[in-house]
Amino acid sequence: MALLRETTGMGPGTRVLDLGCGAGRHLEEMERIGYRATGLDLSRPLIEAARSSVPAARLVLGDMRRPPFRTGSFDVVTSYFTSFGYFDDEEEDLGVLREVRRVLRAGGRFLLDFLNADHVVANLKTEDRRTASGIDVVQERRLVDGGRIVEKRITLMPAEPSARREFVERVRLYRPRQLTAMLQSAGMIPGPSFGGYDKTPFSPAATRYILVARAAG
């Protein structure tokens, strides 16, 4: 939130949409500093969790490809902790950015917090294991589609073998130049970028790529 306030200069009363808001940890801070916060997420359990922790926020169950908001409804849109890049088609990802531009007022800001794709490829940890609440959790990672996608398979292994569950997560490894080109195509003007929330300049060694763009118009 500190980086968002410093780079946008927007104070209390700012209308903010958090795309992929999850359980509402960022919404809670937005409300605390006086922003008028709205959260959108595809997961009903996470929306319900957010409703319990941030009762003042407006919470919407929905798809970020089709956000049910009027044109120009927000001053700021945020996408934290790599909540972007999970669709099968790159055109769908671009469609998300076009919708971000649509719901932003002219001159509004978009904060995109994405991973540094080159750092992910160079430091890919193919497997890790841990135990949580008595359940063994195994995460396996690999690069697919010619290294353009990182795929993570998560296996939950409780004591009862029949209760074993698997999930697969795939995120497209967009490089900074690709993201800036997509933002421009969507009608936004790329602005300052950082390698972390402490305003560290972006570099190949950074783990994150955080970009603040302005809605053209």
Tab-separated table of C-alpha atoms in Angstrom:
chain	number	residue	atom	x	y	z
A	1	MET	CA	0.000	0.000	0.000
A	2	ALA	CA	2.883	2.383	0.730
A	3	LEU	CA	4.255	1.931	-2.803
A	4	LEU	CA	0.789	2.371	-4.281
A	5	ARG	CA	0.204	5.633	-2.402
A	6	GLU	CA	3.666	7.000	-3.208
A	7	THR	CA	3.518	6.249	-6.932
A	8	THR	CA	-0.088	7.386	-7.521
A	9	GLY	CA	-0.306	10.236	-5.014
A	10	MET	CA	-3.915	9.231	-4.351
A	11	GLY	CA	-5.280	9.567	-0.831
A	12	PRO	CA	-8.475	8.741	1.097
A	13	GLY	CA	-11.606	8.372	-0.998
A	14	THR	CA	-9.749	6.762	-3.911
A	15	ARG	CA	-11.884	4.117	-5.650
A	16	VAL	CA	-9.755	0.960	-5.883
A	17	LEU	CA	-10.470	-2.413	-7.487
A	18	ASP	CA	-8.300	-5.332	-6.385
A	19	LEU	CA	-8.390	-8.022	-9.094
A	20	GLY	CA	-7.954	-11.504	-7.644
A	21	CYS	CA	-8.489	-10.161	-4.124
A	22	GLY	CA	-8.413	-13.589	-2.464
A	23	ALA	CA	-9.196	-13.518	1.252
A	24	GLY	CA	-8.889	-9.733	1.363
A	25	ARG	CA	-5.537	-9.020	2.992
A	26	HIS	CA	-4.881	-6.042	0.692
A	27	LEU	CA	-8.485	-4.854	0.882
A	28	GLU	CA	-8.185	-4.664	4.653
A	29	GLU	CA	-5.259	-2.264	4.400
A	30	MET	CA	-6.985	-0.255	1.661
A	31	GLU	CA	-9.960	0.299	3.933
A	32	ARG	CA	-7.685	1.207	6.835
A	33	ILE	CA	-6.072	4.072	4.911
A	34	GLY	CA	-9.401	5.380	3.653
A	35	TYR	CA	-9.667	3.947	0.142
A	36	ARG	CA	-13.089	2.882	-1.168
A	37	ALA	CA	-12.156	-0.738	-1.844
A	38	THR	CA	-13.781	-3.298	-4.128
A	39	GLY	CA	-12.525	-6.867	-4.475
A	40	LEU	CA	-13.163	-9.287	-7.346
A	41	ASP	CA	-12.330	-12.983	-7.180
A	42	LEU	CA	-13.443	-16.193	-8.912
A	43	SER	CA	-13.376	-18.236	-5.681
A	44	ARG	CA	-16.530	-18.215	-3.572
A	45	PRO	CA	-14.747	-19.514	-0.413
A	46	LEU	CA	-12.148	-16.736	-0.667
A	47	ILE	CA	-14.814	-14.088	-1.224
A	48	GLU	CA	-16.614	-15.363	1.881
A	49	ALA	CA	-13.347	-15.215	3.841
A	50	ALA	CA	-12.815	-11.645	2.666
A	51	ARG	CA	-16.374	-10.749	3.658
A	52	SER	CA	-15.626	-11.888	7.210
A	53	SER	CA	-12.308	-10.014	7.503
A	54	VAL	CA	-13.219	-6.841	5.571
A	55	PRO	CA	-16.968	-6.270	6.014
A	56	ALA	CA	-16.735	-2.669	4.758
A	57	ALA	CA	-15.344	-3.630	1.350
A	58	ARG	CA	-17.515	-4.284	-1.678
A	59	LEU	CA	-16.927	-7.892	-2.717
A	60	VAL	CA	-17.858	-9.382	-6.072
A	61	LEU	CA	-17.715	-13.008	-7.177
A	62	GLY	CA	-16.697	-12.892	-10.825
A	63	ASP	CA	-14.275	-13.437	-13.703
A	64	MET	CA	-11.597	-10.801	-14.340
A	65	ARG	CA	-12.115	-11.278	-18.085
A	66	ARG	CA	-15.650	-9.905	-17.629
A	67	PRO	CA	-15.639	-7.581	-14.591
A	68	PRO	CA	-19.236	-6.423	-13.950
A	69	PHE	CA	-18.432	-2.738	-13.461
A	70	ARG	CA	-19.282	0.411	-15.374
A	71	THR	CA	-16.721	2.089	-17.614
A	72	GLY	CA	-14.538	4.515	-15.661
A	73	SER	CA	-15.697	3.228	-12.258
A	74	PHE	CA	-12.269	3.234	-10.578
A	75	ASP	CA	-9.314	5.496	-9.935
A	76	VAL	CA	-6.932	2.580	-9.357
A	77	VAL	CA	-6.876	-1.136	-10.229
A	78	THR	CA	-4.399	-3.464	-8.520
A	79	SER	CA	-3.178	-6.953	-9.395
A	80	TYR	CA	-1.013	-8.254	-6.560
A	81	PHE	CA	1.251	-11.299	-6.204
A	82	THR	CA	1.034	-12.680	-9.764
A	83	SER	CA	-2.748	-12.760	-10.100
A	84	PHE	CA	-2.305	-12.385	-13.877
A	85	GLY	CA	-1.270	-14.758	-16.676
A	86	TYR	CA	-3.198	-17.940	-15.901
A	87	PHE	CA	-5.434	-18.218	-18.945
A	88	ASP	CA	-4.756	-20.707	-21.744
A	89	ASP	CA	-4.819	-18.062	-24.480
A	90	GLU	CA	-2.627	-14.944	-24.518
A	91	GLU	CA	-5.543	-13.065	-26.064
A	92	GLU	CA	-7.517	-13.699	-22.873
A	93	ASP	CA	-4.727	-12.138	-20.820
A	94	LEU	CA	-4.723	-9.134	-23.139
A	95	GLY	CA	-8.502	-9.027	-22.776
A	96	VAL	CA	-8.075	-8.708	-19.001
A	97	LEU	CA	-5.839	-5.666	-19.506
A	98	ARG	CA	-8.367	-4.116	-21.882
A	99	GLU	CA	-11.039	-4.564	-19.231
A	100	VAL	CA	-8.741	-2.966	-16.657
A	101	ARG	CA	-8.465	0.048	-18.951
A	102	ARG	CA	-12.233	0.109	-19.475
A	103	VAL	CA	-13.087	0.243	-15.771
A	104	LEU	CA	-10.391	2.866	-15.062
A	105	ARG	CA	-11.122	6.558	-15.460
A	106	ALA	CA	-8.827	8.455	-17.831
A	107	GLY	CA	-5.576	9.070	-15.959
A	108	GLY	CA	-6.298	6.284	-13.489
A	109	ARG	CA	-3.518	3.938	-12.416
A	110	PHE	CA	-2.949	0.194	-12.737
A	111	LEU	CA	-0.476	-1.516	-10.402
A	112	LEU	CA	0.670	-4.864	-11.818
A	113	ASP	CA	2.772	-7.036	-9.510
A	114	PHE	CA	4.186	-9.886	-11.592
A	115	LEU	CA	7.039	-12.337	-11.248
A	116	ASN	CA	10.388	-11.745	-12.958
A	117	ALA	CA	10.183	-14.478	-15.596
A	118	ASP	CA	13.938	-14.701	-16.234
A	119	HIS	CA	14.617	-15.062	-12.505
A	120	VAL	CA	12.004	-17.833	-12.267
A	121	VAL	CA	13.599	-19.770	-15.140
A	122	ALA	CA	17.139	-19.374	-13.772
A	123	ASN	CA	16.173	-20.392	-10.235
A	124	LEU	CA	13.378	-22.901	-10.783
A	125	LYS	CA	13.016	-25.193	-7.776
A	126	THR	CA	11.662	-28.382	-9.304
A	127	GLU	CA	10.285	-29.849	-6.056
A	128	ASP	CA	9.641	-28.988	-2.426
A	129	ARG	CA	7.887	-30.813	0.395
A	130	ARG	CA	6.343	-29.694	3.663
A	131	THR	CA	3.753	-30.780	6.206
A	132	ALA	CA	0.785	-28.584	7.094
A	133	SER	CA	-1.903	-29.595	9.614
A	134	GLY	CA	-0.732	-33.204	9.397
A	135	ILE	CA	-0.967	-33.291	5.588
A	136	ASP	CA	2.109	-33.800	3.400
A	137	VAL	CA	2.226	-31.211	0.627
A	138	VAL	CA	4.399	-31.829	-2.455
A	139	GLN	CA	4.926	-29.111	-5.067
A	140	GLU	CA	6.542	-30.043	-8.389
A	141	ARG	CA	7.465	-27.415	-10.998
A	142	ARG	CA	8.482	-27.644	-14.629
A	143	LEU	CA	8.727	-25.429	-17.690
A	144	VAL	CA	6.362	-26.250	-20.571
A	145	ASP	CA	5.423	-24.780	-23.964
A	146	GLY	CA	9.033	-24.117	-24.860
A	147	GLY	CA	9.764	-22.474	-21.523
A	148	ARG	CA	6.963	-19.925	-21.883
A	149	ILE	CA	4.860	-21.389	-19.057
A	150	VAL	CA	5.780	-22.622	-15.582
A	151	GLU	CA	3.547	-25.454	-14.418
A	152	LYS	CA	3.175	-26.305	-10.739
A	153	ARG	CA	1.560	-29.565	-9.610
A	154	ILE	CA	0.444	-29.533	-5.968
A	155	THR	CA	-0.276	-32.884	-4.316
A	156	LEU	CA	-1.969	-33.112	-0.903
A	157	MET	CA	-1.314	-36.439	0.813
A	158	PRO	CA	-3.233	-36.958	4.075
A	159	ALA	CA	-2.932	-40.134	6.124
A	160	GLU	CA	-5.898	-41.650	4.295
A	161	PRO	CA	-4.693	-42.446	0.727
A	162	SER	CA	-8.195	-42.192	-0.747
A	163	ALA	CA	-8.294	-38.509	0.295
A	164	ARG	CA	-5.255	-37.625	-1.837
A	165	ARG	CA	-5.835	-34.575	-4.077
A	166	GLU	CA	-3.925	-32.895	-6.907
A	167	PHE	CA	-4.080	-29.396	-8.353
A	168	VAL	CA	-2.272	-27.929	-11.357
A	169	GLU	CA	-1.386	-24.247	-11.697
A	170	ARG	CA	0.050	-22.763	-14.903
A	171	VAL	CA	1.268	-19.190	-15.309
A	172	ARG	CA	2.607	-17.657	-18.517
A	173	LEU	CA	6.119	-16.231	-18.181
A	174	TYR	CA	5.684	-12.775	-19.647
A	175	ARG	CA	8.884	-10.706	-19.805
A	176	PRO	CA	8.819	-6.980	-18.972
A	177	ARG	CA	8.970	-5.936	-22.623
A	178	GLN	CA	5.980	-8.168	-23.398
A	179	LEU	CA	3.956	-6.761	-20.506
A	180	THR	CA	4.670	-3.173	-21.484
A	181	ALA	CA	3.659	-3.915	-25.085
A	182	MET	CA	0.416	-5.540	-23.887
A	183	LEU	CA	-0.380	-2.589	-21.633
A	184	GLN	CA	0.162	-0.174	-24.515
A	185	SER	CA	-2.070	-2.279	-26.750
A	186	ALA	CA	-4.758	-2.167	-24.045
A	187	GLY	CA	-4.670	1.634	-23.897
A	188	MET	CA	-2.364	2.198	-20.941
A	189	ILE	CA	0.931	4.036	-20.648
A	190	PRO	CA	3.640	2.129	-18.727
A	191	GLY	CA	5.211	4.171	-15.928
A	192	PRO	CA	7.699	3.458	-13.153
A	193	SER	CA	8.799	-0.121	-12.513
A	194	PHE	CA	10.396	-1.752	-9.489
A	195	GLY	CA	12.018	-4.996	-8.411
A	196	GLY	CA	10.342	-4.946	-4.999
A	197	TYR	CA	7.951	-3.037	-2.764
A	198	ASP	CA	10.864	-1.194	-1.170
A	199	LYS	CA	11.179	0.684	-4.513
A	200	THR	CA	14.328	-1.225	-5.479
A	201	PRO	CA	14.949	-0.582	-9.200
A	202	PHE	CA	14.057	-3.502	-11.441
A	203	SER	CA	17.037	-5.614	-12.528
A	204	PRO	CA	17.586	-9.148	-13.906
A	205	ALA	CA	18.284	-10.312	-10.328
A	206	ALA	CA	14.945	-9.032	-8.973
A	207	THR	CA	12.344	-11.620	-7.966
A	208	ARG	CA	9.394	-9.355	-8.869
A	209	TYR	CA	8.445	-7.008	-11.696
A	210	ILE	CA	6.133	-4.318	-10.357
A	211	LEU	CA	4.839	-1.788	-12.862
A	212	VAL	CA	2.517	1.197	-12.465
A	213	ALA	CA	0.712	2.222	-15.657
A	214	ARG	CA	-1.607	5.144	-16.448
A	215	ALA	CA	-4.868	4.876	-18.339
A	216	ALA	CA	-4.589	6.898	-21.539
A	217	GLY	CA	-7.205	9.456	-22.466
